[in-house]
Every structure is written in structure tokens, then in C-alpha cells.
PDB file of C-alpha atoms in Angstrom:
ATOM      1  CA  MET P   3     -31.932  21.170   7.626  1.00 42.00           C
ATOM      2  CA  THR P   4     -28.435  20.985   9.143  1.00 44.00           C
ATOM      3  CA  LYS P   5     -28.139  17.311   8.171  1.00 44.00           C
ATOM      4  CA  PHE P   6     -29.345  18.126   4.655  1.00 38.00           C
ATOM      5  CA  LEU P   7     -26.751  20.903   4.295  1.00 39.00           C
ATOM      6  CA  ARG P   8     -23.973  18.638   5.539  1.00 42.00           C
ATOM      7  CA  HIS P   9     -24.751  15.968   2.957  1.00 42.00           C
ATOM      8  CA  ALA P  10     -25.231  18.561   0.217  1.00 39.00           C
ATOM      9  CA  THR P  11     -21.828  20.028   1.025  1.00 37.00           C
ATOM     10  CA  ALA P  12     -20.220  16.580   0.925  1.00 41.00           C
ATOM     11  CA  PHE P  13     -21.875  15.883  -2.430  1.00 37.00           C
ATOM     12  CA  LEU P  14     -20.638  19.205  -3.853  1.00 38.00           C
ATOM     13  CA  ALA P  15     -17.090  18.556  -2.617  1.00 40.00           C
ATOM     14  CA  ALA P  16     -17.153  15.091  -4.189  1.00 40.00           C
ATOM     15  CA  ALA P  17     -18.319  16.592  -7.480  1.00 40.00           C
ATOM     16  CA  ILE P  18     -15.470  19.131  -7.427  1.00 37.00           C
ATOM     17  CA  SER P  19     -12.994  16.359  -6.626  1.00 41.00           C
ATOM     18  CA  PHE P  20     -14.309  14.225  -9.475  1.00 39.00           C
ATOM     19  CA  SER P  21     -14.073  17.206 -11.861  1.00 41.00           C
ATOM     20  CA  ALA P  22     -10.396  17.622 -11.026  1.00 42.00           C
ATOM     21  CA  LEU P  23      -9.758  13.928 -11.537  1.00 43.00           C
ATOM     22  CA  ALA P  24     -11.425  14.042 -14.935  1.00 43.00           C
ATOM     23  CA  ASN P  25      -8.262  15.748 -16.195  1.00 49.00           C
ATOM     24  CA  THR P  26      -6.156  12.678 -15.476  1.00 50.00           C
ATOM     25  CA  PRO P  27      -4.512  11.331 -18.672  1.00 50.00           C
ATOM     26  CA  SER P  28      -6.491   8.443 -20.163  1.00 49.00           C
ATOM     27  CA  VAL P  29      -4.314   7.659 -23.203  1.00 48.00           C
ATOM     28  CA  SER P  30      -1.392   5.357 -22.559  1.00 55.00           C
ATOM     29  CA  PRO P  31       2.080   6.309 -23.853  1.00 60.00           C
ATOM     30  CA  ALA P  32       3.575   3.900 -26.358  1.00 56.00           C
ATOM     31  CA  LYS P  33       6.201   2.502 -23.946  1.00 69.00           C
ATOM     32  CA  PRO P  34       5.965   1.774 -20.222  1.00 64.00           C
ATOM     33  CA  ALA P  35       9.105   3.857 -19.583  1.00 71.00           C
ATOM     34  CA  ASP P  36       7.370   6.870 -21.139  1.00 83.00           C
ATOM     35  CA  TRP P  37       5.009   6.922 -18.171  1.00 87.00           C
ATOM     36  CA  CYS P  38       7.951   8.304 -16.217  1.00 90.00           C
ATOM     37  CA  LYS P  39       7.666  11.531 -18.228  1.00 91.00           C
ATOM     38  CA  LEU P  40       4.215  11.991 -16.714  1.00 90.00           C
ATOM     39  CA  LEU P  41       5.044  10.669 -13.247  1.00 93.00           C
ATOM     40  CA  THR P  42       8.358  12.325 -12.365  1.00 93.00           C
ATOM     41  CA  PRO P  43       7.054  15.922 -12.323  1.00 94.00           C
ATOM     42  CA  ARG P  44       4.871  14.760  -9.419  1.00 94.00           C
ATOM     43  CA  LEU P  45       7.543  12.701  -7.624  1.00 96.00           C
ATOM     44  CA  PRO P  46       9.797  14.716  -5.285  1.00 96.00           C
ATOM     45  CA  GLY P  47      13.423  13.642  -5.473  1.00 94.00           C
ATOM     46  CA  VAL P  48      12.929  11.170  -8.353  1.00 95.00           C
ATOM     47  CA  SER P  49      14.642  11.929 -11.666  1.00 94.00           C
ATOM     48  CA  LEU P  50      13.401  10.759 -15.037  1.00 94.00           C
ATOM     49  CA  ALA P  51      16.419   8.454 -15.362  1.00 93.00           C
ATOM     50  CA  ALA P  52      15.840   6.934 -11.900  1.00 92.00           C
ATOM     51  CA  CYS P  53      12.177   6.333 -12.702  1.00 93.00           C
ATOM     52  CA  GLN P  54      13.072   4.632 -15.974  1.00 92.00           C
ATOM     53  CA  ARG P  55      15.712   2.481 -14.235  1.00 91.00           C
ATOM     54  CA  SER P  56      12.943   1.166 -12.005  1.00 91.00           C
ATOM     55  CA  ALA P  57      11.977  -1.043 -14.983  1.00 92.00           C
ATOM     56  CA  LEU P  58       8.285  -1.063 -14.197  1.00 93.00           C
ATOM     57  CA  ILE P  59       6.021  -2.934 -16.578  1.00 92.00           C
ATOM     58  CA  PRO P  60       2.226  -2.949 -16.993  1.00 93.00           C
ATOM     59  CA  THR P  61       0.415  -5.517 -14.882  1.00 94.00           C
ATOM     60  CA  GLY P  62      -2.480  -5.756 -17.343  1.00 94.00           C
ATOM     61  CA  ALA P  63      -4.742  -3.944 -14.872  1.00 96.00           C
ATOM     62  CA  HIS P  64      -5.813  -0.336 -15.321  1.00 95.00           C
ATOM     63  CA  SER P  65      -7.068   2.449 -13.105  1.00 96.00           C
ATOM     64  CA  ARG P  66     -10.591   3.795 -13.330  1.00 94.00           C
ATOM     65  CA  ASN P  67      -9.313   6.299 -15.924  1.00 94.00           C
ATOM     66  CA  GLY P  68      -7.568   3.592 -17.946  1.00 92.00           C
ATOM     67  CA  ILE P  69      -4.013   4.227 -16.759  1.00 93.00           C
ATOM     68  CA  PRO P  70      -1.959   1.015 -16.500  1.00 93.00           C
ATOM     69  CA  ILE P  71      -0.937  -0.056 -13.018  1.00 95.00           C
ATOM     70  CA  LEU P  72       2.806  -0.642 -13.198  1.00 95.00           C
ATOM     71  CA  MET P  73       4.825  -3.134 -11.170  1.00 96.00           C
ATOM     72  CA  ARG P  74       8.263  -4.663 -10.985  1.00 96.00           C
ATOM     73  CA  SER P  75       8.947  -8.244  -9.913  1.00 97.00           C
ATOM     74  CA  ILE P  76      12.406  -9.003  -8.510  1.00 96.00           C
ATOM     75  CA  PRO P  77      13.144 -12.631  -7.583  1.00 95.00           C
ATOM     76  CA  ALA P  78      15.519 -13.426  -4.758  1.00 92.00           C
ATOM     77  CA  ALA P  79      19.146 -13.595  -5.881  1.00 86.00           C
ATOM     78  CA  ARG P  80      20.409 -15.658  -2.961  1.00 75.00           C
ATOM     79  CA  LYS P  81      19.120 -17.929  -0.230  1.00 70.00           C
ATOM     80  CA  GLY P  82      18.204 -16.471   3.116  1.00 64.00           C
ATOM     81  CA  LYS P  83      18.186 -18.062   6.546  1.00 69.00           C
ATOM     82  CA  HIS P  84      14.890 -19.850   5.797  1.00 64.00           C
ATOM     83  CA  GLY P  85      16.228 -21.535   2.654  1.00 75.00           C
ATOM     84  CA  GLU P  86      13.469 -19.962   0.581  1.00 87.00           C
ATOM     85  CA  PRO P  87      12.744 -16.281   0.094  1.00 93.00           C
ATOM     86  CA  VAL P  88      10.323 -14.163   2.039  1.00 96.00           C
ATOM     87  CA  ARG P  89       7.834 -12.607  -0.409  1.00 97.00           C
ATOM     88  CA  VAL P  90       7.453  -8.849   0.050  1.00 98.00           C
ATOM     89  CA  LEU P  91       4.685  -6.798  -1.551  1.00 98.00           C
ATOM     90  CA  LEU P  92       5.846  -3.160  -1.486  1.00 98.00           C
ATOM     91  CA  LEU P  93       3.212  -0.511  -2.273  1.00 98.00           C
ATOM     92  CA  GLY P  94       3.154   3.249  -2.603  1.00 98.00           C
ATOM     93  CA  GLY P  95       0.624   5.861  -3.562  1.00 97.00           C
ATOM     94  CA  ILE P  96      -2.669   4.237  -2.588  1.00 98.00           C
ATOM     95  CA  HIS P  97      -3.591   7.830  -1.792  1.00 98.00           C
ATOM     96  CA  GLY P  98      -2.707   9.941  -4.821  1.00 97.00           C
ATOM     97  CA  ASP P  99      -1.928  13.139  -2.912  1.00 98.00           C
ATOM     98  CA  GLU P 100       0.725  11.472  -0.741  1.00 98.00           C
ATOM     99  CA  LEU P 101       3.495  12.140  -3.244  1.00 98.00           C
ATOM    100  CA  THR P 102       6.395  11.098  -1.038  1.00 98.00           C
ATOM    101  CA  ALA P 103       4.797   7.673  -0.510  1.00 98.00           C
ATOM    102  CA  SER P 104       5.321   6.908  -4.199  1.00 98.00           C
ATOM    103  CA  ALA P 105       8.648   8.727  -4.484  1.00 98.00           C
ATOM    104  CA  ILE P 106      10.353   6.796  -1.684  1.00 98.00           C
ATOM    105  CA  VAL P 107       9.352   3.456  -3.223  1.00 98.00           C
ATOM    106  CA  PHE P 108      10.931   4.570  -6.511  1.00 96.00           C
ATOM    107  CA  GLN P 109      14.124   5.373  -4.607  1.00 96.00           C
ATOM    108  CA  TRP P 110      14.140   2.031  -2.841  1.00 97.00           C
ATOM    109  CA  THR P 111      13.892   0.165  -6.147  1.00 95.00           C
ATOM    110  CA  GLN P 112      17.394   1.488  -6.916  1.00 93.00           C
ATOM    111  CA  TRP P 113      18.795  -0.372  -3.903  1.00 94.00           C
ATOM    112  CA  MET P 114      17.538  -3.876  -4.552  1.00 94.00           C
ATOM    113  CA  GLN P 115      21.067  -5.198  -5.001  1.00 88.00           C
ATOM    114  CA  SER P 116      21.843  -4.476  -1.348  1.00 85.00           C
ATOM    115  CA  GLN P 117      22.029  -7.122   1.350  1.00 82.00           C
ATOM    116  CA  PRO P 118      19.672  -8.515   2.618  1.00 88.00           C
ATOM    117  CA  ALA P 119      17.229  -7.229  -0.042  1.00 94.00           C
ATOM    118  CA  GLN P 120      18.582  -9.900  -2.404  1.00 93.00           C
ATOM    119  CA  GLU P 121      17.329 -12.602  -0.043  1.00 93.00           C
ATOM    120  CA  PHE P 122      13.703 -11.545  -0.541  1.00 96.00           C
ATOM    121  CA  SER P 123      11.336 -11.886  -3.479  1.00 96.00           C
ATOM    122  CA  TRP P 124       9.756  -8.512  -4.304  1.00 97.00           C
ATOM    123  CA  HIS P 125       6.655  -7.300  -6.073  1.00 98.00           C
ATOM    124  CA  ILE P 126       6.781  -3.488  -6.166  1.00 98.00           C
ATOM    125  CA  ALA P 127       3.977  -1.116  -7.203  1.00 98.00           C
ATOM    126  CA  PRO P 128       4.976   2.498  -6.454  1.00 97.00           C
ATOM    127  CA  VAL P 129       1.773   4.117  -7.766  1.00 97.00           C
ATOM    128  CA  VAL P 130      -1.341   2.120  -6.887  1.00 98.00           C
ATOM    129  CA  ASN P 131      -3.576   5.145  -7.485  1.00 98.00           C
ATOM    130  CA  PRO P 132      -2.298   6.786 -10.699  1.00 96.00           C
ATOM    131  CA  ASP P 133      -5.578   8.667 -11.212  1.00 97.00           C
ATOM    132  CA  GLY P 134      -5.125  10.514  -7.944  1.00 97.00           C
ATOM    133  CA  LEU P 135      -1.419  11.202  -8.471  1.00 97.00           C
ATOM    134  CA  LEU P 136      -1.822  12.489 -12.035  1.00 96.00           C
ATOM    135  CA  ALA P 137      -4.958  14.546 -11.478  1.00 96.00           C
ATOM    136  CA  ARG P 138      -4.655  18.285 -12.170  1.00 94.00           C
ATOM    137  CA  LYS P 139      -4.316  18.678  -8.419  1.00 96.00           C
ATOM    138  CA  PRO P 140      -3.209  15.400  -6.775  1.00 97.00           C
ATOM    139  CA  GLN P 141      -6.128  13.768  -4.963  1.00 97.00           C
ATOM    140  CA  ARG P 142      -6.424  11.189  -2.205  1.00 98.00           C
ATOM    141  CA  VAL P 143      -9.216   9.355  -4.049  1.00 98.00           C
ATOM    142  CA  ASN P 144      -9.274   7.687  -7.466  1.00 98.00           C
ATOM    143  CA  ALA P 145     -11.105   8.954 -10.562  1.00 97.00           C
ATOM    144  CA  ASN P 146     -14.373   7.558  -9.199  1.00 97.00           C
ATOM    145  CA  GLY P 147     -14.025   9.559  -5.987  1.00 98.00           C
ATOM    146  CA  VAL P 148     -13.292   6.454  -3.884  1.00 98.00           C
ATOM    147  CA  ASP P 149     -10.731   6.215  -1.088  1.00 98.00           C
ATOM    148  CA  LEU P 150      -9.010   3.003  -2.145  1.00 98.00           C
ATOM    149  CA  ASN P 151      -7.813   2.398   1.406  1.00 98.00           C
ATOM    150  CA  ARG P 152     -11.421   2.008   2.551  1.00 98.00           C
ATOM    151  CA  ASN P 153     -12.546  -0.231  -0.333  1.00 98.00           C
ATOM    152  CA  PHE P 154     -11.149  -3.632   0.705  1.00 98.00           C
ATOM    153  CA  PRO P 155     -13.623  -6.379   1.714  1.00 97.00           C
ATOM    154  CA  THR P 156     -13.139  -6.456   5.471  1.00 97.00           C
ATOM    155  CA  PRO P 157     -15.714  -8.508   7.384  1.00 95.00           C
ATOM    156  CA  GLY P 158     -18.874  -6.492   7.904  1.00 94.00           C
ATOM    157  CA  TRP P 159     -17.931  -3.908   5.255  1.00 96.00           C
ATOM    158  CA  GLU P 160     -21.522  -3.560   4.004  1.00 94.00           C
ATOM    159  CA  LYS P 161     -22.697  -2.632   7.498  1.00 93.00           C
ATOM    160  CA  ASP P 162     -19.687  -0.720   8.802  1.00 95.00           C
ATOM    161  CA  ALA P 163     -18.019   1.187   5.955  1.00 96.00           C
ATOM    162  CA  GLN P 164     -20.816   3.549   4.965  1.00 93.00           C
ATOM    163  CA  ARG P 165     -21.862   4.077   8.588  1.00 95.00           C
ATOM    164  CA  TYR P 166     -18.308   4.906   9.626  1.00 96.00           C
ATOM    165  CA  TRP P 167     -17.977   7.297   6.667  1.00 96.00           C
ATOM    166  CA  ALA P 168     -21.184   9.139   7.554  1.00 96.00           C
ATOM    167  CA  LYS P 169     -20.939   9.212  11.344  1.00 95.00           C
ATOM    168  CA  VAL P 170     -17.203   9.444  12.016  1.00 95.00           C
ATOM    169  CA  THR P 171     -15.896  11.395   9.013  1.00 95.00           C
ATOM    170  CA  GLY P 172     -19.015  13.498   8.471  1.00 96.00           C
ATOM    171  CA  SER P 173     -19.334  12.090   4.916  1.00 96.00           C
ATOM    172  CA  ASP P 174     -15.893  13.466   4.058  1.00 97.00           C
ATOM    173  CA  PRO P 175     -15.594  12.990   0.265  1.00 96.00           C
ATOM    174  CA  ARG P 176     -11.866  12.299   0.649  1.00 96.00           C
ATOM    175  CA  ARG P 177     -12.738   9.165   2.615  1.00 97.00           C
ATOM    176  CA  PHE P 178     -15.678   7.815   0.643  1.00 97.00           C
ATOM    177  CA  PRO P 179     -15.373   3.992   0.776  1.00 97.00           C
ATOM    178  CA  GLY P 180     -17.340   3.274  -2.415  1.00 97.00           C
ATOM    179  CA  GLN P 181     -20.714   1.677  -2.942  1.00 96.00           C
ATOM    180  CA  SER P 182     -19.413  -1.864  -2.448  1.00 97.00           C
ATOM    181  CA  PRO P 183     -16.119  -3.540  -1.499  1.00 97.00           C
ATOM    182  CA  LEU P 184     -13.651  -3.978  -4.379  1.00 98.00           C
ATOM    183  CA  SER P 185     -15.818  -1.716  -6.524  1.00 98.00           C
ATOM    184  CA  GLU P 186     -12.680  -0.125  -7.984  1.00 98.00           C
ATOM    185  CA  PRO P 187     -10.274  -1.658 -10.530  1.00 98.00           C
ATOM    186  CA  GLU P 188      -7.281  -0.630  -8.439  1.00 98.00           C
ATOM    187  CA  THR P 189      -8.434  -2.498  -5.330  1.00 98.00           C
ATOM    188  CA  ARG P 190      -9.521  -5.487  -7.414  1.00 98.00           C
ATOM    189  CA  TRP P 191      -6.038  -5.644  -8.918  1.00 98.00           C
ATOM    190  CA  LEU P 192      -4.380  -5.453  -5.507  1.00 98.00           C
ATOM    191  CA  ASN P 193      -6.683  -8.114  -4.082  1.00 98.00           C
ATOM    192  CA  ASP P 194      -5.900 -10.388  -7.051  1.00 98.00           C
ATOM    193  CA  GLU P 195      -2.185  -9.667  -6.677  1.00 98.00           C
ATOM    194  CA  MET P 196      -2.309 -10.738  -3.048  1.00 97.00           C
ATOM    195  CA  GLU P 197      -3.900 -14.031  -4.140  1.00 97.00           C
ATOM    196  CA  ARG P 198      -1.356 -14.570  -6.938  1.00 96.00           C
ATOM    197  CA  PHE P 199       1.819 -13.575  -5.115  1.00 97.00           C
ATOM    198  CA  ARG P 200       0.805 -14.743  -1.626  1.00 97.00           C
ATOM    199  CA  PRO P 201       3.052 -12.224   0.144  1.00 98.00           C
ATOM    200  CA  ASP P 202       4.543 -13.032   3.514  1.00 97.00           C
ATOM    201  CA  VAL P 203       4.490  -9.332   4.383  1.00 98.00           C
ATOM    202  CA  ILE P 204       2.955  -6.204   2.859  1.00 98.00           C
ATOM    203  CA  ILE P 205       4.684  -2.824   3.174  1.00 98.00           C
ATOM    204  CA  SER P 206       2.359   0.075   2.363  1.00 98.00           C
ATOM    205  CA  VAL P 207       3.775   3.616   2.395  1.00 98.00           C
ATOM    206  CA  HIS P 208       1.623   6.626   3.294  1.00 98.00           C
ATOM    207  CA  ALA P 209       2.035  10.149   4.694  1.00 97.00           C
ATOM    208  CA  PRO P 210       1.977  12.449   6.679  1.00 97.00           C
ATOM    209  CA  PHE P 211       1.586  11.100  10.263  1.00 95.00           C
ATOM    210  CA  GLY P 212       5.266  10.278  10.765  1.00 97.00           C
ATOM    211  CA  VAL P 213       4.802   6.909  12.496  1.00 97.00           C
ATOM    212  CA  LEU P 214       4.802   3.158  11.900  1.00 97.00           C
ATOM    213  CA  ASP P 215       1.751   0.952  12.263  1.00 96.00           C
ATOM    214  CA  MET P 216       1.273  -2.790  11.869  1.00 96.00           C
ATOM    215  CA  ASP P 217      -1.658  -5.152  11.587  1.00 95.00           C
ATOM    216  CA  GLY P 218      -1.527  -8.928  11.621  1.00 93.00           C
ATOM    217  CA  PRO P 219       0.781 -11.627  12.957  1.00 91.00           C
ATOM    218  CA  ALA P 220       4.414 -10.659  13.592  1.00 92.00           C
ATOM    219  CA  LYS P 221       6.387  -8.793  16.195  1.00 92.00           C
ATOM    220  CA  ALA P 222       5.884  -5.106  15.506  1.00 94.00           C
ATOM    221  CA  PRO P 223       9.032  -3.098  14.756  1.00 96.00           C
ATOM    222  CA  HIS P 224      10.190  -0.566  17.331  1.00 96.00           C
ATOM    223  CA  ARG P 225      11.152   1.925  14.665  1.00 96.00           C
ATOM    224  CA  PHE P 226      12.327   2.406  11.082  1.00 98.00           C
ATOM    225  CA  GLY P 227      14.729   5.324  11.032  1.00 97.00           C
ATOM    226  CA  ARG P 228      13.077   8.072  13.063  1.00 97.00           C
ATOM    227  CA  LEU P 229       9.602   6.638  12.593  1.00 98.00           C
ATOM    228  CA  TYR P 230       8.464   4.974  15.814  1.00 97.00           C
ATOM    229  CA  PHE P 231       5.729   2.392  16.167  1.00 96.00           C
ATOM    230  CA  SER P 232       2.372   3.884  17.142  1.00 93.00           C
ATOM    231  CA  ARG P 233      -1.086   2.482  16.504  1.00 88.00           C
ATOM    232  CA  VAL P 234      -2.972   4.571  13.955  1.00 84.00           C
ATOM    233  CA  GLY P 235      -6.287   2.719  14.181  1.00 82.00           C
ATOM    234  CA  VAL P 236      -8.360   0.065  12.453  1.00 87.00           C
ATOM    235  CA  TYR P 237     -10.789   1.235   9.765  1.00 94.00           C
ATOM    236  CA  PRO P 238     -13.482  -0.582   7.782  1.00 96.00           C
ATOM    237  CA  GLY P 239     -12.132  -1.420   4.345  1.00 97.00           C
ATOM    238  CA  SER P 240      -8.495  -0.526   4.996  1.00 97.00           C
ATOM    239  CA  LEU P 241      -5.654  -2.644   3.622  1.00 97.00           C
ATOM    240  CA  GLY P 242      -4.191  -3.122   7.090  1.00 95.00           C
ATOM    241  CA  ASN P 243      -7.505  -4.381   8.423  1.00 95.00           C
ATOM    242  CA  TYR P 244      -8.086  -6.634   5.416  1.00 97.00           C
ATOM    243  CA  GLY P 245      -4.589  -8.016   4.933  1.00 96.00           C
ATOM    244  CA  GLY P 246      -3.406  -8.087   8.526  1.00 94.00           C
ATOM    245  CA  LEU P 247      -6.501  -9.035  10.509  1.00 91.00           C
ATOM    246  CA  HIS P 248      -8.570 -10.923   7.925  1.00 93.00           C
ATOM    247  CA  LYS P 249      -5.978 -12.599   5.662  1.00 95.00           C
ATOM    248  CA  ASN P 250      -3.439 -13.033   8.463  1.00 95.00           C
ATOM    249  CA  VAL P 251      -0.559 -11.392   6.552  1.00 97.00           C
ATOM    250  CA  PRO P 252       1.536  -8.798   8.407  1.00 97.00           C
ATOM    251  CA  VAL P 253       0.875  -5.331   6.976  1.00 97.00           C
ATOM    252  CA  ILE P 254       3.352  -2.602   7.867  1.00 97.00           C
ATOM    253  CA  THR P 255       2.085   0.920   7.255  1.00 97.00           C
ATOM    254  CA  ILE P 256       4.899   3.440   6.945  1.00 98.00           C
ATOM    255  CA  GLU P 257       3.613   6.971   7.505  1.00 98.00           C
ATOM    256  CA  LEU P 258       6.202   9.467   6.301  1.00 98.00           C
ATOM    257  CA  PRO P 259       6.178  12.839   8.087  1.00 97.00           C
ATOM    258  CA  ASN P 260       5.361  14.932   5.013  1.00 98.00           C
ATOM    259  CA  ALA P 261       3.264  14.164   1.923  1.00 97.00           C
ATOM    260  CA  LEU P 262       5.073  16.655  -0.330  1.00 97.00           C
ATOM    261  CA  ALA P 263       8.674  16.943   0.927  1.00 97.00           C
ATOM    262  CA  MET P 264      10.953  13.913   1.098  1.00 97.00           C
ATOM    263  CA  PRO P 265      12.867  13.050   4.266  1.00 97.00           C
ATOM    264  CA  PRO P 266      16.632  13.671   4.133  1.00 97.00           C
ATOM    265  CA  GLN P 267      18.431  11.083   2.035  1.00 96.00           C
ATOM    266  CA  ALA P 268      20.157   9.626   5.088  1.00 97.00           C
ATOM    267  CA  GLU P 269      16.739   9.058   6.680  1.00 98.00           C
ATOM    268  CA  VAL P 270      15.402   7.423   3.491  1.00 97.00           C
ATOM    269  CA  GLN P 271      18.315   4.978   3.739  1.00 97.00           C
ATOM    270  CA  ARG P 272      17.820   4.347   7.467  1.00 97.00           C
ATOM    271  CA  ILE P 273      14.135   3.545   7.000  1.00 98.00           C
ATOM    272  CA  TRP P 274      15.081   1.149   4.190  1.00 98.00           C
ATOM    273  CA  GLN P 275      17.836  -0.568   6.166  1.00 97.00           C
ATOM    274  CA  ASP P 276      15.764  -0.918   9.328  1.00 97.00           C
ATOM    275  CA  MET P 277      12.883  -2.315   7.285  1.00 98.00           C
ATOM    276  CA  LEU P 278      15.133  -4.972   5.730  1.00 97.00           C
ATOM    277  CA  VAL P 279      16.510  -5.984   9.121  1.00 96.00           C
ATOM    278  CA  TRP P 280      12.997  -6.245  10.575  1.00 97.00           C
ATOM    279  CA  ILE P 281      11.758  -8.403   7.669  1.00 96.00           C
ATOM    280  CA  GLY P 282      14.754 -10.726   8.048  1.00 94.00           C
ATOM    281  CA  ARG P 283      14.190 -11.126  11.786  1.00 93.00           C
ATOM    282  CA  SER P 284      10.423 -11.116  12.070  1.00 95.00           C
ATOM    283  CA  VAL P 285       8.917 -12.572   8.878  1.00 95.00           C
ATOM    284  CA  SER P 286       9.153 -16.143   7.641  1.00 91.00           C
ATOM    285  CA  PRO P 287       7.851 -17.742   4.438  1.00 92.00           C
ATOM    286  CA  GLN P 288       4.262 -18.982   4.479  1.00 81.00           C
ATOM    287  CA  SER P 289       5.406 -22.557   3.868  1.00 60.00           C
ATOM    288  CA  LYS P 290       7.460 -22.408   7.068  1.00 50.00           C
ATOM    289  CA  LYS P 291       4.463 -21.107   8.994  1.00 49.00           C
ATOM    290  CA  THR P 292       2.274 -23.843   7.526  1.00 46.00           C
ATOM    291  CA  ALA P 293       4.842 -26.484   8.428  1.00 38.00           C
ATOM    292  CA  ALA P 294       5.138 -25.156  11.985  1.00 39.00           C
ATOM    293  CA  LEU P 295       1.356 -25.139  12.350  1.00 38.00           C
ATOM    294  CA  SER P 296       1.227 -28.723  11.056  1.00 33.00           C
ATOM    295  CA  VAL P 297       3.821 -29.798  13.646  1.00 33.00           C
ATOM    296  CA  GLN P 298       1.825 -28.090  16.396  1.00 37.00           C
ATOM    297  CA  ARG P 299      -1.372 -29.813  15.283  1.00 37.00           C
ATOM    298  CA  THR P 300       0.389 -33.185  15.119  1.00 31.00           C
ATOM    299  CA  ALA P 301       1.811 -32.710  18.611  1.00 36.00           C
ATOM    300  CA  ALA P 302      -1.597 -31.702  19.934  1.00 35.00           C
ATOM    301  CA  THR P 303      -3.206 -34.759  18.312  1.00 33.00           C
ATOM    302  CA  ALA P 304      -0.562 -37.035  19.822  1.00 37.00           C
ATOM    303  CA  ALA P 305      -1.064 -35.509  23.247  1.00 38.00           C
ATOM    304  CA  LEU P 306      -4.821 -36.083  23.056  1.00 36.00           C
ATOM    305  CA  ALA P 307      -4.271 -39.676  21.926  1.00 39.00           C
ATOM    306  CA  ALA P 308      -1.942 -40.278  24.870  1.00 43.00           C
ATOM    307  CA  HIS P 309      -4.729 -39.317  27.249  1.00 40.00           C
TER     308      HIS P 309
END
């Protein structure tokens, strides 16, 4: 009976969550910039003018509720130390109730003319989960009640994701991974974007743990601003697990200390500056990695032949 009540409670909570998300706007404004009129009331510290200056455009993909997923592409303006730009995929708002995670990415888009940001090629999506952000009450999950950060196709997802959800989270509806990997249009878009853009590093902003985490190959940063490196964990279906451990792309997870209140402006700048320095020092273009691996393989082959 206790097990039945637990699952019934989880089902009821999911139904309430879905009901709230049903109020998310499903009719697109005429112009992409007009989306800022809907977004900025939810974005702490982001003005309508700043949002519109972000120059986001529709990607062609839509959320479960039909809201366009917006992105800005900024090519490198100058050569870096590698001769070709590092490709950075910068993401915010995978969880719709982490308002600062989207807001800080909007702020950073205003500083793309700084050095060394101009040495990198950027794809920036500040609101990956618009359904959750624009729901009557902002929600972690999308309009289908799925935690997008548990919906990526990590190895063994079919066996591990549902079991982890039931046994570890107690079937928490805020962490429901979906019925199958990439079941949601938002995660399918992000997976496709990773294939198209082939990022050398992914920066994903969350809240409210107040730490840094990293998955995948690269030297982990010591800190960005006042956020120190601390392992958060590896979860079935998470972007860090999928991108960092499966696709071998470094994934930095920035956990801001508060989901609703922005850090002081000086701290926003320090996180940004430290992040740029870390990318410049620790991340190289994929072609350079491929070339280095080829040299290593050639050397190994020559050594074997010599014996």
C-alpha cells in the first residue's frame, strides 16, 4: 500500500505540474525580438533592450508547446593561439525554474566583443526549455513533464534512467527522465546541434548549488569567480554524462548559488572572465586533437615496426 501511495502521489504531482505548463504560450510572436517581451519579465537583471540586443533568431526547432528555440551564432573575429577558433556551445535554462541560468547567459552575450571571447566561435542558446521558463509558475521540466537533463541517450539509458528515477529520487516528477531517450523536441534539437556545430566545449549554466562541475577530457578549472570546482555527480541521461563521458567533449556545468537572484554584477563579470581564460588555456579545436592523436598513432606504429 505504501508503494502504491508513493507512486500515486508522484502521478498526482506530475499532473499538477503538467497543468501549470499547459498555460505556456503556444502562439509565436510575429518577430523573434518580440519574444523578449515574454521572456524578460522572468529574467532577473535583463532589460527588454538587452534581450533584444542579444539578436537571437529561431533555430527552426520548437519546444513541446511549439515555442521556437532561439540561438545566436557568433563567428570568431580574430585568430587565437591555435590558428583556428575553439567552438563553444553556451547553454542556459535547461531547467525552466532556474531563472538566473538563462539571465546570466543573456548578460554574457553583451560582452562578446571582449578579449579573448572574439577568438572563439560561439553558439548561444539562453533558454533551452522555454516551456518551463514561461509556464504560469516556472517549472524544472518541459511541457511534457520531462526533465530535459535526464533525457539524453547515455549508454544504458533504457536500463538505468527509469530505475534511478524510481529508486533514488522516489519517482520525483521534477526529475522524470521521459519514456525514451531524446523523446523531447528540446533534447533532440540540442543533440542535433552538437552534431552540426561539433563544439570543442559545452558550457551549461544551472542553479542553485553554487559550484563548478566538469565531465569529459580537459583539465578541470579550479574556480570561476567564487564558484569552486566540486563534483556534483553523474546521472543517467544528463548532458554532462552524455557529452563529456560518451561524446568525449568537455562539459562545464556552472551552478549559480541562487535560481532566482542574480550574483552581484562584479561576480557575473569574474565568472565570465575566468571562464574565457580557462577555455583559452585548456580547450583546443577538435582538428588539433585529431592531428595530435594521429601523430601519436603514427609514432606508436613506427615503434612497433622498429621492434
